[in-house]
Amino acid sequence: MVVGLGPGNRETFTEEALGAIQSAQVVVGYHTYLDLIPDLIEKKERVATPMRGEVARARQAVELALEGKAVAVVSSGDPGIYGMAGLILEVAEGQVPVKIIPGITAVSAAAASLGAPLMNDFAVISLSDLLTPTEIMFKRVEAAAAGDFIIALYNPRSHGRPDNIKIARELMLRHKAPYTPVGIVRMARRGEEQRTITTLQEMLNHEIDMLTTVIIGNSQTRVVGGLMVTPRGYHL
Ligand code: SAH
């Protein structure tokens, strides 16, 4: 099983995810994710792995499942969105049944905190170029902006690549107005959530890091009563 834990707090776990973890004999995941659920896994075998160890972790999980153990690989948010689901399916190659249990993804949690910015077509783009070639990443950013999509950015700024967000903003400014509303949410649905509503012009004057999701509006997005709203098109 590949289980989505949601963005953070226990209230955002689904019943299905809780049940899956409870029924597992072995729980596999990053230390940071296992630390979110200490009470659920205290009596279970644990395989905690460091960041960037994804392939080794996937192989280990599949081997344990082949030995007949009930394994839960945990991911934050939704495991099928920049998570472990695809890699597990690729490594398992159909040798063991794999069940994917969805979770609330960061963009849903961030949008809810900002208001209703995703009421029309949106594109989700990760600004991590570890696994995606940089030129494709930027091509997608510009194409989404040209198509007037609302754009949600995951992995918006890492220490290794602090300039990707700056380049992405320049590309978006070719097609989106400087006053386009931008929402920045850090640690959505975790203890110390921080939320900012700004503009495409000003967005880099705010703290953006790897615990942040950034949502850039489309040409219709407005700030209404302090919240970010993209009108669906209803006539009021
Ligand atoms: N599978 C995860 C995404 C993993 S990629 C999901 O579906 O949510 C990691 C990126 O997700 C982070 O860099 C950040 O952009 C975003 N993210 C994850 N949790 C978040 C949270 N609680 N608040 C804001 N952004 C978050």
Coordinates of C-alpha atoms and ligand atoms in Angstrom, one line a residue:
M1 CA 0.0 0.0 0.0
V2 CA 1.1 3.5 -0.7
V3 CA -0.6 5.8 1.7
G4 CA -1.1 9.6 1.5
L5 CA -0.9 11.3 4.9
G6 CA -2.3 14.6 3.8
P7 CA -0.6 18.0 4.4
G8 CA 0.2 17.5 8.1
N9 CA -2.3 17.6 10.9
R10 CA -4.1 14.4 11.9
E11 CA -7.5 15.9 11.1
T12 CA -6.5 15.9 7.4
F13 CA -5.8 12.1 7.3
T14 CA -8.5 10.1 5.7
E15 CA -10.1 7.2 7.5
E16 CA -8.8 5.0 4.8
A17 CA -5.2 6.2 5.3
L18 CA -5.5 5.6 9.1
G19 CA -6.9 2.1 8.6
A20 CA -4.1 1.3 6.1
I21 CA -1.4 2.3 8.6
Q22 CA -3.1 0.4 11.4
S23 CA -3.3 -2.8 9.3
A24 CA 0.3 -2.6 8.1
Q25 CA 3.1 -4.7 9.7
V26 CA 5.9 -2.5 8.2
V27 CA 5.8 1.2 7.7
V28 CA 8.3 2.8 5.3
G29 CA 9.0 6.5 4.8
Y30 CA 11.1 9.6 5.4
H31 CA 11.9 10.3 9.1
T32 CA 9.9 13.5 8.9
Y33 CA 6.7 11.7 7.8
L34 CA 7.1 8.9 10.3
D35 CA 7.5 11.6 13.0
L36 CA 4.0 12.8 12.2
I37 CA 2.5 9.4 13.2
P38 CA 4.6 8.1 16.2
D39 CA 1.6 6.7 18.0
L40 CA 0.3 4.8 15.0
I41 CA 3.6 3.0 14.4
E42 CA 5.1 2.4 17.8
K43 CA 4.6 -1.4 17.7
K44 CA 5.4 -1.8 14.0
E45 CA 8.6 -2.5 12.1
R46 CA 9.8 0.8 10.6
V47 CA 12.0 1.6 7.7
A48 CA 13.0 5.2 7.9
T49 CA 15.1 6.5 5.1
P50 CA 16.8 9.8 4.4
M51 CA 15.7 12.2 1.6
R52 CA 16.8 11.3 -1.9
G53 CA 16.8 7.6 -1.0
E54 CA 13.6 7.0 -2.9
V55 CA 14.7 4.2 -5.2
A56 CA 16.3 2.1 -2.5
R57 CA 13.3 2.7 -0.3
A58 CA 10.9 1.5 -3.0
R59 CA 13.0 -1.6 -3.7
Q60 CA 13.1 -2.4 0.1
A61 CA 9.3 -1.9 0.4
V62 CA 8.7 -4.2 -2.6
E63 CA 11.1 -6.9 -1.2
L64 CA 9.3 -6.8 2.1
A65 CA 5.9 -7.2 0.4
L66 CA 7.3 -10.1 -1.7
E67 CA 8.2 -11.8 1.7
G68 CA 4.5 -11.6 2.5
K69 CA 4.5 -8.7 4.9
A70 CA 1.8 -6.0 4.9
V71 CA 3.8 -2.9 3.9
A72 CA 2.6 0.7 4.0
V73 CA 4.8 3.3 2.2
V74 CA 3.8 6.7 3.5
S75 CA 4.0 9.9 1.5
S76 CA 2.9 13.4 2.5
G77 CA -0.1 14.8 0.8
D78 CA -1.3 12.6 -2.0
P79 CA 1.2 9.8 -2.8
G80 CA 0.4 10.0 -6.6
I81 CA 1.4 13.7 -6.7
Y82 CA 5.2 14.1 -6.6
G83 CA 5.1 11.2 -4.1
M84 CA 6.0 7.5 -4.0
A85 CA 3.1 5.9 -5.9
G86 CA 4.5 5.8 -9.4
L87 CA 8.0 4.7 -8.3
I88 CA 6.5 1.8 -6.3
L89 CA 4.4 0.6 -9.3
E90 CA 7.4 0.8 -11.5
V91 CA 9.6 -1.1 -9.1
A92 CA 6.9 -3.7 -8.3
E93 CA 6.3 -4.4 -12.0
G94 CA 3.1 -6.2 -11.1
Q95 CA 4.9 -8.8 -8.9
V96 CA 2.9 -7.8 -5.9
P97 CA -0.5 -6.1 -5.7
V98 CA -0.2 -2.4 -4.8
K99 CA -3.0 -0.3 -3.5
I100 CA -2.7 3.5 -3.7
I101 CA -4.6 5.4 -1.0
P102 CA -5.1 9.1 -1.9
G103 CA -4.6 12.0 0.5
I104 CA -5.3 15.7 0.5
T105 CA -2.6 17.3 -1.6
A106 CA -0.8 20.5 -0.7
V107 CA -2.5 22.6 -3.3
S108 CA -5.9 21.7 -1.9
A109 CA -4.9 22.6 1.6
A110 CA -3.2 25.8 0.5
A111 CA -6.1 26.9 -1.7
A112 CA -8.6 26.4 1.2
S113 CA -6.4 28.7 3.4
L114 CA -6.3 31.4 0.7
G115 CA -10.0 31.3 -0.2
A116 CA -11.0 29.8 -3.5
P117 CA -8.2 30.4 -6.0
L118 CA -8.6 27.2 -8.0
M119 CA -12.2 27.6 -9.2
N120 CA -11.2 27.4 -12.8
D121 CA -8.6 25.5 -14.8
F122 CA -5.2 25.3 -13.1
A123 CA -1.8 23.8 -13.7
V124 CA 0.5 22.3 -11.0
I125 CA 4.2 22.6 -11.7
S126 CA 7.1 21.6 -9.5
L127 CA 10.1 23.9 -9.6
S128 CA 12.4 21.1 -8.6
D129 CA 14.6 20.2 -11.6
L130 CA 16.2 17.2 -9.9
L131 CA 14.1 14.8 -12.0
T132 CA 12.7 17.1 -14.7
P133 CA 15.0 18.9 -17.2
T134 CA 15.1 22.6 -16.5
E135 CA 14.1 23.7 -20.0
I136 CA 10.9 21.5 -19.9
M137 CA 10.0 22.9 -16.5
F138 CA 10.3 26.5 -17.7
K139 CA 8.5 25.7 -21.0
R140 CA 5.6 24.4 -18.9
V141 CA 5.5 27.5 -16.7
E142 CA 5.4 29.8 -19.7
A143 CA 2.8 27.6 -21.6
A144 CA 0.5 27.5 -18.5
A145 CA 0.8 31.3 -18.1
A146 CA 0.1 31.8 -21.9
G147 CA -3.0 29.6 -21.5
D148 CA -4.2 31.8 -18.6
F149 CA -4.2 28.9 -16.2
I150 CA -4.1 29.5 -12.5
I151 CA -0.6 28.1 -11.6
A152 CA 0.3 26.3 -8.4
L153 CA 4.0 25.8 -7.7
Y154 CA 5.3 22.9 -5.6
N155 CA 8.9 22.8 -4.5
P156 CA 9.1 26.5 -5.2
R157 CA 12.5 27.3 -3.8
S158 CA 15.3 25.1 -2.7
H159 CA 18.7 26.1 -1.5
G160 CA 20.3 24.4 -4.5
R161 CA 18.2 26.3 -7.0
P162 CA 17.1 29.6 -5.5
D163 CA 16.7 31.3 -8.9
N164 CA 14.1 29.0 -10.4
I165 CA 11.3 31.0 -8.8
K166 CA 12.8 34.2 -10.1
I167 CA 12.9 32.9 -13.7
A168 CA 9.4 31.4 -13.4
R169 CA 8.1 34.8 -12.3
E170 CA 9.7 36.5 -15.2
L171 CA 8.2 34.0 -17.6
M172 CA 4.7 34.4 -16.0
L173 CA 5.0 38.2 -16.3
R174 CA 5.2 37.8 -20.1
H175 CA 1.5 36.7 -20.0
K176 CA 0.1 37.7 -16.6
A177 CA -0.4 41.2 -15.3
P178 CA 1.9 42.4 -12.4
Y179 CA -1.1 42.9 -10.2
T180 CA -2.2 39.3 -10.6
P181 CA -3.0 38.0 -7.0
V182 CA -0.6 35.5 -5.6
G183 CA -1.1 33.4 -2.5
I184 CA 1.8 31.9 -0.5
V185 CA 1.0 29.2 2.1
R186 CA 3.7 27.7 4.3
M187 CA 3.0 24.6 6.3
A188 CA -0.7 24.4 5.3
R189 CA -2.6 22.4 7.9
R190 CA 0.4 22.0 10.1
G191 CA 1.0 23.6 13.4
E192 CA 2.3 27.0 12.3
E193 CA 0.6 27.7 9.1
Q194 CA 1.6 31.1 7.5
R195 CA -0.5 32.6 4.7
T196 CA 0.2 35.7 2.6
I197 CA -1.7 37.2 -0.3
T198 CA 0.4 39.4 -2.5
T199 CA 0.8 40.1 -6.3
L200 CA 3.0 38.7 -9.0
Q201 CA 5.0 42.0 -8.9
E202 CA 5.7 41.7 -5.1
M203 CA 5.8 37.9 -4.6
L204 CA 9.6 37.6 -4.2
N205 CA 9.5 40.1 -1.3
H206 CA 7.9 37.3 0.8
E207 CA 9.5 34.2 2.3
I208 CA 9.2 31.2 0.0
D209 CA 10.8 27.9 0.8
M210 CA 10.4 24.2 0.3
L211 CA 7.5 24.0 2.9
T212 CA 5.6 26.5 0.8
T213 CA 3.0 26.2 -2.0
V214 CA 2.5 29.3 -4.2
I215 CA -0.7 29.9 -6.2
I216 CA -0.7 32.5 -8.9
G217 CA -4.1 33.6 -10.1
N218 CA -5.5 33.8 -13.7
S219 CA -6.6 37.0 -15.4
Q220 CA -9.9 36.9 -13.4
T221 CA -8.6 36.2 -9.9
R222 CA -9.5 38.9 -7.3
V223 CA -9.0 39.5 -3.7
V224 CA -12.4 39.6 -2.0
G225 CA -12.7 40.3 1.7
G226 CA -9.0 39.5 2.2
L227 CA -9.3 36.1 0.4
M228 CA -8.2 35.0 -3.1
V229 CA -11.1 34.1 -5.4
T230 CA -11.1 33.0 -9.0
P231 CA -14.6 33.6 -10.3
R232 CA -16.1 30.5 -11.9
G233 CA -18.2 32.7 -14.2
Y234 CA -21.5 32.9 -12.4
H235 CA -23.5 36.1 -13.0
L236 CA -24.2 37.8 -9.7
Ligands
SAH1 N1 2.9 14.5 -2.3 C1 2.9 15.8 -1.8 C2 3.8 16.7 -2.5 C3 5.3 16.4 -2.3 S1 6.3 17.6 -3.1 C4 1.4 16.4 -1.9 O1 0.6 15.8 -2.5 O2 1.2 17.4 -1.2 C5 6.7 18.6 -1.8 C6 6.1 20.0 -1.9 O3 4.8 20.0 -1.6 C7 6.7 21.1 -1.0 O4 8.0 21.6 -1.6 C8 5.6 22.1 -1.0 O5 5.7 22.9 -2.2 C9 4.4 21.2 -1.0 N2 3.9 21.0 0.3 C10 3.8 19.8 0.9 N3 3.2 19.9 2.2 C11 2.9 21.2 2.3 C12 2.2 22.0 3.3 N4 1.7 21.4 4.4 N5 2.1 23.3 3.1 C13 2.5 23.9 2.0 N6 3.1 23.3 1.0 C14 3.3 21.9 1.1

